[in-house]
Coordinates of C-alpha atoms in Angstrom, one line a residue:
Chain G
X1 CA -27.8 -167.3 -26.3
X2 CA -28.2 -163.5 -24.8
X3 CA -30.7 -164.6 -22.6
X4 CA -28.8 -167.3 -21.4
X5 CA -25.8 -165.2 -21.4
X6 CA -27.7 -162.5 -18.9
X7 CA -29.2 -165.3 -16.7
X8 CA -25.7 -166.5 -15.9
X9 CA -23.9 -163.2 -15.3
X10 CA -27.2 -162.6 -12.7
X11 CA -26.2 -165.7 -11.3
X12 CA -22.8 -164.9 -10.9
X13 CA -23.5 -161.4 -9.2
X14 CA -25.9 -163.5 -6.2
X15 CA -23.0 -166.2 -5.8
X16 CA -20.9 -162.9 -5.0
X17 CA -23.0 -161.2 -3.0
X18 CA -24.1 -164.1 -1.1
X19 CA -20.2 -164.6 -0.4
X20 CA -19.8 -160.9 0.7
X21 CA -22.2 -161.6 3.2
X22 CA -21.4 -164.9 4.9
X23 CA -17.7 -163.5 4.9
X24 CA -19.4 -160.1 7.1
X25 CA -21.2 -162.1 8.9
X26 CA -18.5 -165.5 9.3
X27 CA -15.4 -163.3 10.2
X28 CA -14.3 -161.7 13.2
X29 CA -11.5 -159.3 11.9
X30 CA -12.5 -155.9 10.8
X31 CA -9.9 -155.8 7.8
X32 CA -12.0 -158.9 6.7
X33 CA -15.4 -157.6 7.0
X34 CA -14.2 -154.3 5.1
X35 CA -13.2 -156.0 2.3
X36 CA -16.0 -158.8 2.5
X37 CA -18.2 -155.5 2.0
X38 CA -15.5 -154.7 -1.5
X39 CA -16.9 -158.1 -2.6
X40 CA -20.6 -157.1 -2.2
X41 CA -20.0 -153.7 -4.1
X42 CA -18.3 -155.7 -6.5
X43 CA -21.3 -157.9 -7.2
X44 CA -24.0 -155.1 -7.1
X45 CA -21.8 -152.8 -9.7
X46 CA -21.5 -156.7 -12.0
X47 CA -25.2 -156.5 -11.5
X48 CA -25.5 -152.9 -13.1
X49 CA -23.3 -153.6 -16.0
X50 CA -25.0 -157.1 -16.8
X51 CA -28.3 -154.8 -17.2
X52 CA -27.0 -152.0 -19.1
X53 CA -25.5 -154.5 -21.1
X54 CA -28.3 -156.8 -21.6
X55 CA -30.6 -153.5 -23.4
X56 CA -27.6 -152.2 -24.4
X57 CA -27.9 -149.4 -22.1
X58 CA -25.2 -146.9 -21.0
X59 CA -27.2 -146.6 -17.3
X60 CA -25.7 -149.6 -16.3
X61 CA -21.6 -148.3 -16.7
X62 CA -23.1 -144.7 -15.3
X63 CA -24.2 -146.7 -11.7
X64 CA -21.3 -148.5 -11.8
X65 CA -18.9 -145.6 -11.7
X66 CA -21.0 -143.8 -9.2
X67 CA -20.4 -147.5 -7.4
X68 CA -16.9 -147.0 -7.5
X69 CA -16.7 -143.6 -6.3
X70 CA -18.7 -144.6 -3.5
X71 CA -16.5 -147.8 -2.8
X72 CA -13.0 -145.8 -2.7
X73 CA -14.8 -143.4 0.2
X74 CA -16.2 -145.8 2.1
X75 CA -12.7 -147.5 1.8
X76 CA -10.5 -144.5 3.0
X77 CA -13.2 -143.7 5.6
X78 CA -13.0 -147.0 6.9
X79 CA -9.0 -147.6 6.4
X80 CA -9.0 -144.6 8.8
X81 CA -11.2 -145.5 11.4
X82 CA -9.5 -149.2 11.7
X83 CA -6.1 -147.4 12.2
X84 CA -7.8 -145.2 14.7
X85 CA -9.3 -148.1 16.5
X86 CA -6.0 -150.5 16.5
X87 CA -4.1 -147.6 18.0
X88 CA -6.8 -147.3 20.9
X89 CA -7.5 -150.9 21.6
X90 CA -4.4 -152.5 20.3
X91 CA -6.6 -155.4 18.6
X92 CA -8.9 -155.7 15.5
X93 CA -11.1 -158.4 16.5
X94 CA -14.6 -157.6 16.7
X95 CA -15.8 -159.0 19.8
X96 CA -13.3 -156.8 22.1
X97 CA -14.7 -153.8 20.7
X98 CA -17.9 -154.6 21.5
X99 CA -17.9 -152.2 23.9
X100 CA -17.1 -149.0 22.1
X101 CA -17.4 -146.2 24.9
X102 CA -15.1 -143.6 23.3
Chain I
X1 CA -17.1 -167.0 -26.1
X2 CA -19.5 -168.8 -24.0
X3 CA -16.8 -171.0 -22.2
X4 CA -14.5 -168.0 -21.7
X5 CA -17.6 -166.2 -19.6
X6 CA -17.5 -169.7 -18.0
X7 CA -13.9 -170.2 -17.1
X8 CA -13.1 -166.5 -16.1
X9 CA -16.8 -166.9 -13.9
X10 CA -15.4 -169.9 -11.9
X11 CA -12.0 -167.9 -11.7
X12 CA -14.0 -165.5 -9.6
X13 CA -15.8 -167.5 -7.6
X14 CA -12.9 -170.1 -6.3
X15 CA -10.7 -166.4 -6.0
X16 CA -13.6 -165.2 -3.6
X17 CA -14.2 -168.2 -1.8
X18 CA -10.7 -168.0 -1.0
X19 CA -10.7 -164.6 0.0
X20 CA -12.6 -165.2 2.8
X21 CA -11.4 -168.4 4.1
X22 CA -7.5 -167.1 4.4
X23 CA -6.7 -166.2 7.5
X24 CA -3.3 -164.1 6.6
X25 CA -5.1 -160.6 5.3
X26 CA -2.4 -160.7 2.3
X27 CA -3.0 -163.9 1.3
X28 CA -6.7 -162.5 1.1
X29 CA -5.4 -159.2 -0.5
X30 CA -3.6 -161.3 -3.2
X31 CA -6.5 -163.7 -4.0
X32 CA -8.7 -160.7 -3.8
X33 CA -6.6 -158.6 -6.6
X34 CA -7.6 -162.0 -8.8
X35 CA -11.1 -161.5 -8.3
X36 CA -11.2 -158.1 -9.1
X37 CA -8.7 -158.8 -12.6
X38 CA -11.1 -161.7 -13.2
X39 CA -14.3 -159.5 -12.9
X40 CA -12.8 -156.8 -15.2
X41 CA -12.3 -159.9 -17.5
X42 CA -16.2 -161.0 -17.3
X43 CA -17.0 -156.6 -17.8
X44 CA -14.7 -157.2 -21.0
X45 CA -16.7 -160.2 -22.3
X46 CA -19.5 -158.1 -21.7
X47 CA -19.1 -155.6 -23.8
X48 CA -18.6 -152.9 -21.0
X49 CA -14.7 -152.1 -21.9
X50 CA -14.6 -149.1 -19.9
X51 CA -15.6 -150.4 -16.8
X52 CA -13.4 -153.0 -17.4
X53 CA -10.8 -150.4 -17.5
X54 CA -12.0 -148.6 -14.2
X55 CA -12.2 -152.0 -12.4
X56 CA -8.6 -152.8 -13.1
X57 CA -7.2 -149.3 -12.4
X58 CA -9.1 -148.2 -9.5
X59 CA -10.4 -151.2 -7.7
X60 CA -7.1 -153.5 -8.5
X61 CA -4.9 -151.0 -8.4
X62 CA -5.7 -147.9 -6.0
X63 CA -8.4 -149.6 -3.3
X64 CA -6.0 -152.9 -3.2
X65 CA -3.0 -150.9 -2.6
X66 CA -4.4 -148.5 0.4
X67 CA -5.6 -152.3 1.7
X68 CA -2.0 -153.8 1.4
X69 CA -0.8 -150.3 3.2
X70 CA -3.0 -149.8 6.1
X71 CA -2.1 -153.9 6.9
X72 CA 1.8 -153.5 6.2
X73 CA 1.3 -150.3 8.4
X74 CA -0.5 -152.4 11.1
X75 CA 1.7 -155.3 12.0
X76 CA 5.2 -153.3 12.5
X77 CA 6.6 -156.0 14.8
X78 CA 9.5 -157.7 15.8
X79 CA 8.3 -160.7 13.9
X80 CA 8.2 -158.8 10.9
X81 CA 11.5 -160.2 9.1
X82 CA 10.6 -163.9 9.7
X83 CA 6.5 -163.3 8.5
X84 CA 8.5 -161.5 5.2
X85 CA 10.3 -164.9 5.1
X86 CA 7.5 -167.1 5.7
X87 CA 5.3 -165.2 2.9
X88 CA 7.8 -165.3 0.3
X89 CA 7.8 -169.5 -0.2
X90 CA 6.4 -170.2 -3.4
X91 CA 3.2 -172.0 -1.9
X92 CA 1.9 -168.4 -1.1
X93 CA 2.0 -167.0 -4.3
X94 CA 1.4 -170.3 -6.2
X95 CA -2.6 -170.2 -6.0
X96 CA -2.7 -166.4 -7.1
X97 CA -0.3 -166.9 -9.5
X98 CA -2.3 -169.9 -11.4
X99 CA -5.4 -168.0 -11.4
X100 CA -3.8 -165.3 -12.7
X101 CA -2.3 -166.8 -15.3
X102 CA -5.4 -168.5 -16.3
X103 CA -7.0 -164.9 -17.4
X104 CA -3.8 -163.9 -19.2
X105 CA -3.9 -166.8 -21.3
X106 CA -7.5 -166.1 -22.0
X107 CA -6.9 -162.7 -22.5
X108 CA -4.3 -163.2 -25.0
X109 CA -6.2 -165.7 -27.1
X110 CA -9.4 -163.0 -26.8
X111 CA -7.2 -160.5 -28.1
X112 CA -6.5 -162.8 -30.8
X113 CA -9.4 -163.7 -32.0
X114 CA -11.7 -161.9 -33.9
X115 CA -13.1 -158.4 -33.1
X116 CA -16.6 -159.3 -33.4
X117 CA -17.0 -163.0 -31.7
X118 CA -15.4 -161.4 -28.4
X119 CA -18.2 -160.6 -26.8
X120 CA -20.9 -162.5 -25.2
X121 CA -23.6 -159.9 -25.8
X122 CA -23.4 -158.6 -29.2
X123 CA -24.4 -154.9 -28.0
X124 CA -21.4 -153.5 -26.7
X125 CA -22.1 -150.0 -25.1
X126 CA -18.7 -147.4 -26.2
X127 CA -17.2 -145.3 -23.6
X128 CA -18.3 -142.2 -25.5
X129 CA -21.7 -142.9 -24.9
X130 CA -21.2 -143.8 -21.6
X131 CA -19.8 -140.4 -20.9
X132 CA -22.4 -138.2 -22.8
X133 CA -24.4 -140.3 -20.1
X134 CA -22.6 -139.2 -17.4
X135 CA -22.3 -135.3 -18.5
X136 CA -25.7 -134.8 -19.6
X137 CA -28.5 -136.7 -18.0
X138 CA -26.2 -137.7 -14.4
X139 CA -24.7 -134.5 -14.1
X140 CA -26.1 -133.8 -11.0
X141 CA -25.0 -137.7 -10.0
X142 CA -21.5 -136.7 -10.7
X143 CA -21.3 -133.6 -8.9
X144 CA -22.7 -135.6 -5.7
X145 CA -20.0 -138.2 -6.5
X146 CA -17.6 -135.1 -6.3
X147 CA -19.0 -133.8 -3.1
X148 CA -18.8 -137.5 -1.6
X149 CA -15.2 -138.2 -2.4
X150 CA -14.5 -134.6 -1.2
X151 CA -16.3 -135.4 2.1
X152 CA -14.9 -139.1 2.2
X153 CA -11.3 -137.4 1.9
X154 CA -12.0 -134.6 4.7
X155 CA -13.0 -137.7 7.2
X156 CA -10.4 -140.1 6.6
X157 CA -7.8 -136.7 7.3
X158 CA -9.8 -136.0 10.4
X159 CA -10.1 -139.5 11.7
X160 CA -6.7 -140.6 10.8
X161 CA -4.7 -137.7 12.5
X162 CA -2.8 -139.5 15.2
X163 CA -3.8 -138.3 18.6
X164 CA -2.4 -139.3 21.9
X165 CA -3.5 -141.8 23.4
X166 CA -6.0 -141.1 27.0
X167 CA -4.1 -141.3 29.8
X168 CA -5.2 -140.5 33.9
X169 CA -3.6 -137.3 34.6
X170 CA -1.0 -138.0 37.0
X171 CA 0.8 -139.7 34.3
X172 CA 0.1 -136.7 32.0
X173 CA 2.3 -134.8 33.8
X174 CA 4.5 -137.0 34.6
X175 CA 5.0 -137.4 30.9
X176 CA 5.2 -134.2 30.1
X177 CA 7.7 -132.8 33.0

């Protein structure tokens, strides 16, 4: 039942991570891809805590917290730098930034 | 509490796959929110009640709401009041809603239930020794974490602060006479 129990919450994490990435790589709206990139965090961090709980292992919570405090810079970094970029080009989409000479 | 693991697992998954097939960004944000409460859920049935906890407070509670304020901040328009109207009929907040409700009834009847046949995986790790972890063997993980946030907060200040916009500079003077 464990085993099982591991094997599904594995399963889980690569159905998430696999939908972090087509939604990077599907949409065009940076908002989107940002949190499309939340989603694959999320799935690496279920990941961590699926091992640490599997050997019953505090590693996996430890990771997951450093996951986190990664995630919430990344996020204000990048909340910044999409305000910055709508008030210069007045648009979020990616492909009329694709020119991003300053 | 196999087919609780099951049920709050498929929560997540419909939540995501919705989450990046809206095209509204709160309508994401909102199905979103789901999948994070739904994944706290699944760190719950785990065993893993502190990270649970984090997942709820900091990912469903502080990341979602600097989402929902960098998008209110961006569409300040004139179409504001009738987009407010259009997002407030119920078949918005229906889908989020059901899912939502979903997990609370699941919570509720894993909260009353008995302590032991709550989790999935019979080792559950406690907080305390997640944090003698974190203070003695990760201490230098933490203080990088530290420096990270420090650094992450000193960017987002210095990219954030509103500077004017280029102009040729004919119309800089102009502008400024």
């Amino acid at each position: 039942m464990n085993a099982i129990s591991t094997n599904m919450v594995m399963l889980l994490a690569a159905i998430l991570f696999i939908l972090g990435i087509a939604g990077v790589v599907v949409r065009k709206n940076i908002i989107f891809m940002l949190l499309s990139v939340e989603i694959m965090l999320n799935a690496a961090g279920l990941a961590f805590v699926a091992a640490g709980a599997r050997w019953a292992q505090a590693d996996g919570q430890v990771m997951f917290i450093f996951i986190l405090a990664m995630a919430a810079a990344e996020v204000s970094v990048g909340l910044a730098l999409i305000l910055q970029v709508y008030h210069q080009h007045k648009s979020l989409d990616i492909d009329k930034l694709r020119e991003m000479n300053g | 509490m196999e087919i609780a693991f099951y049920i709050t697992a498929a929560i997540t998954i419909i939540s995501t796959l919705l989450v990046i097939t809206r095209y509204n960004p709160v309508h994401a944000l909102l199905y979103l929110v789901v999948s994070l409460l739904s994944l706290g859920m699944i760190f719950y049935l785990l065993g893993a009640a502190f990270a649970a906890l984090l997942e709820v407070i900091i990912y469903a509670g502080a990341i979602m709401v600097l989402f929902i304020f960098v998008i209110m901040l961006l569409n300040l328009g004139k179409e504001t009041a009738e987009q407010e109207k259009k997002w407030l009929k119920p078949k918005v907040w229906a889908g989020p809603a059901i899912l939502a409700l979903v997990l609370f009834i699941e919570l509720c009847i894993l909260l009353n239930t008995n302590d032991q046949a709550q989790y999935i995986s019979e080792l559950h790790v406690d907080p305390k020794v997640v944090a003698l972890s974190l203070f003695r063997p990760y201490l230098i993980g933490v203080e990088l974490a530290a420096m990270l946030l420090m650094a992450g907060v000193v960017g987002a200040a210095h990219i954030g602060q509103h500077k004017k916009t280029v102009l040729h500079r004919f119309l800089q003077e102009k502008e400024g006479t």
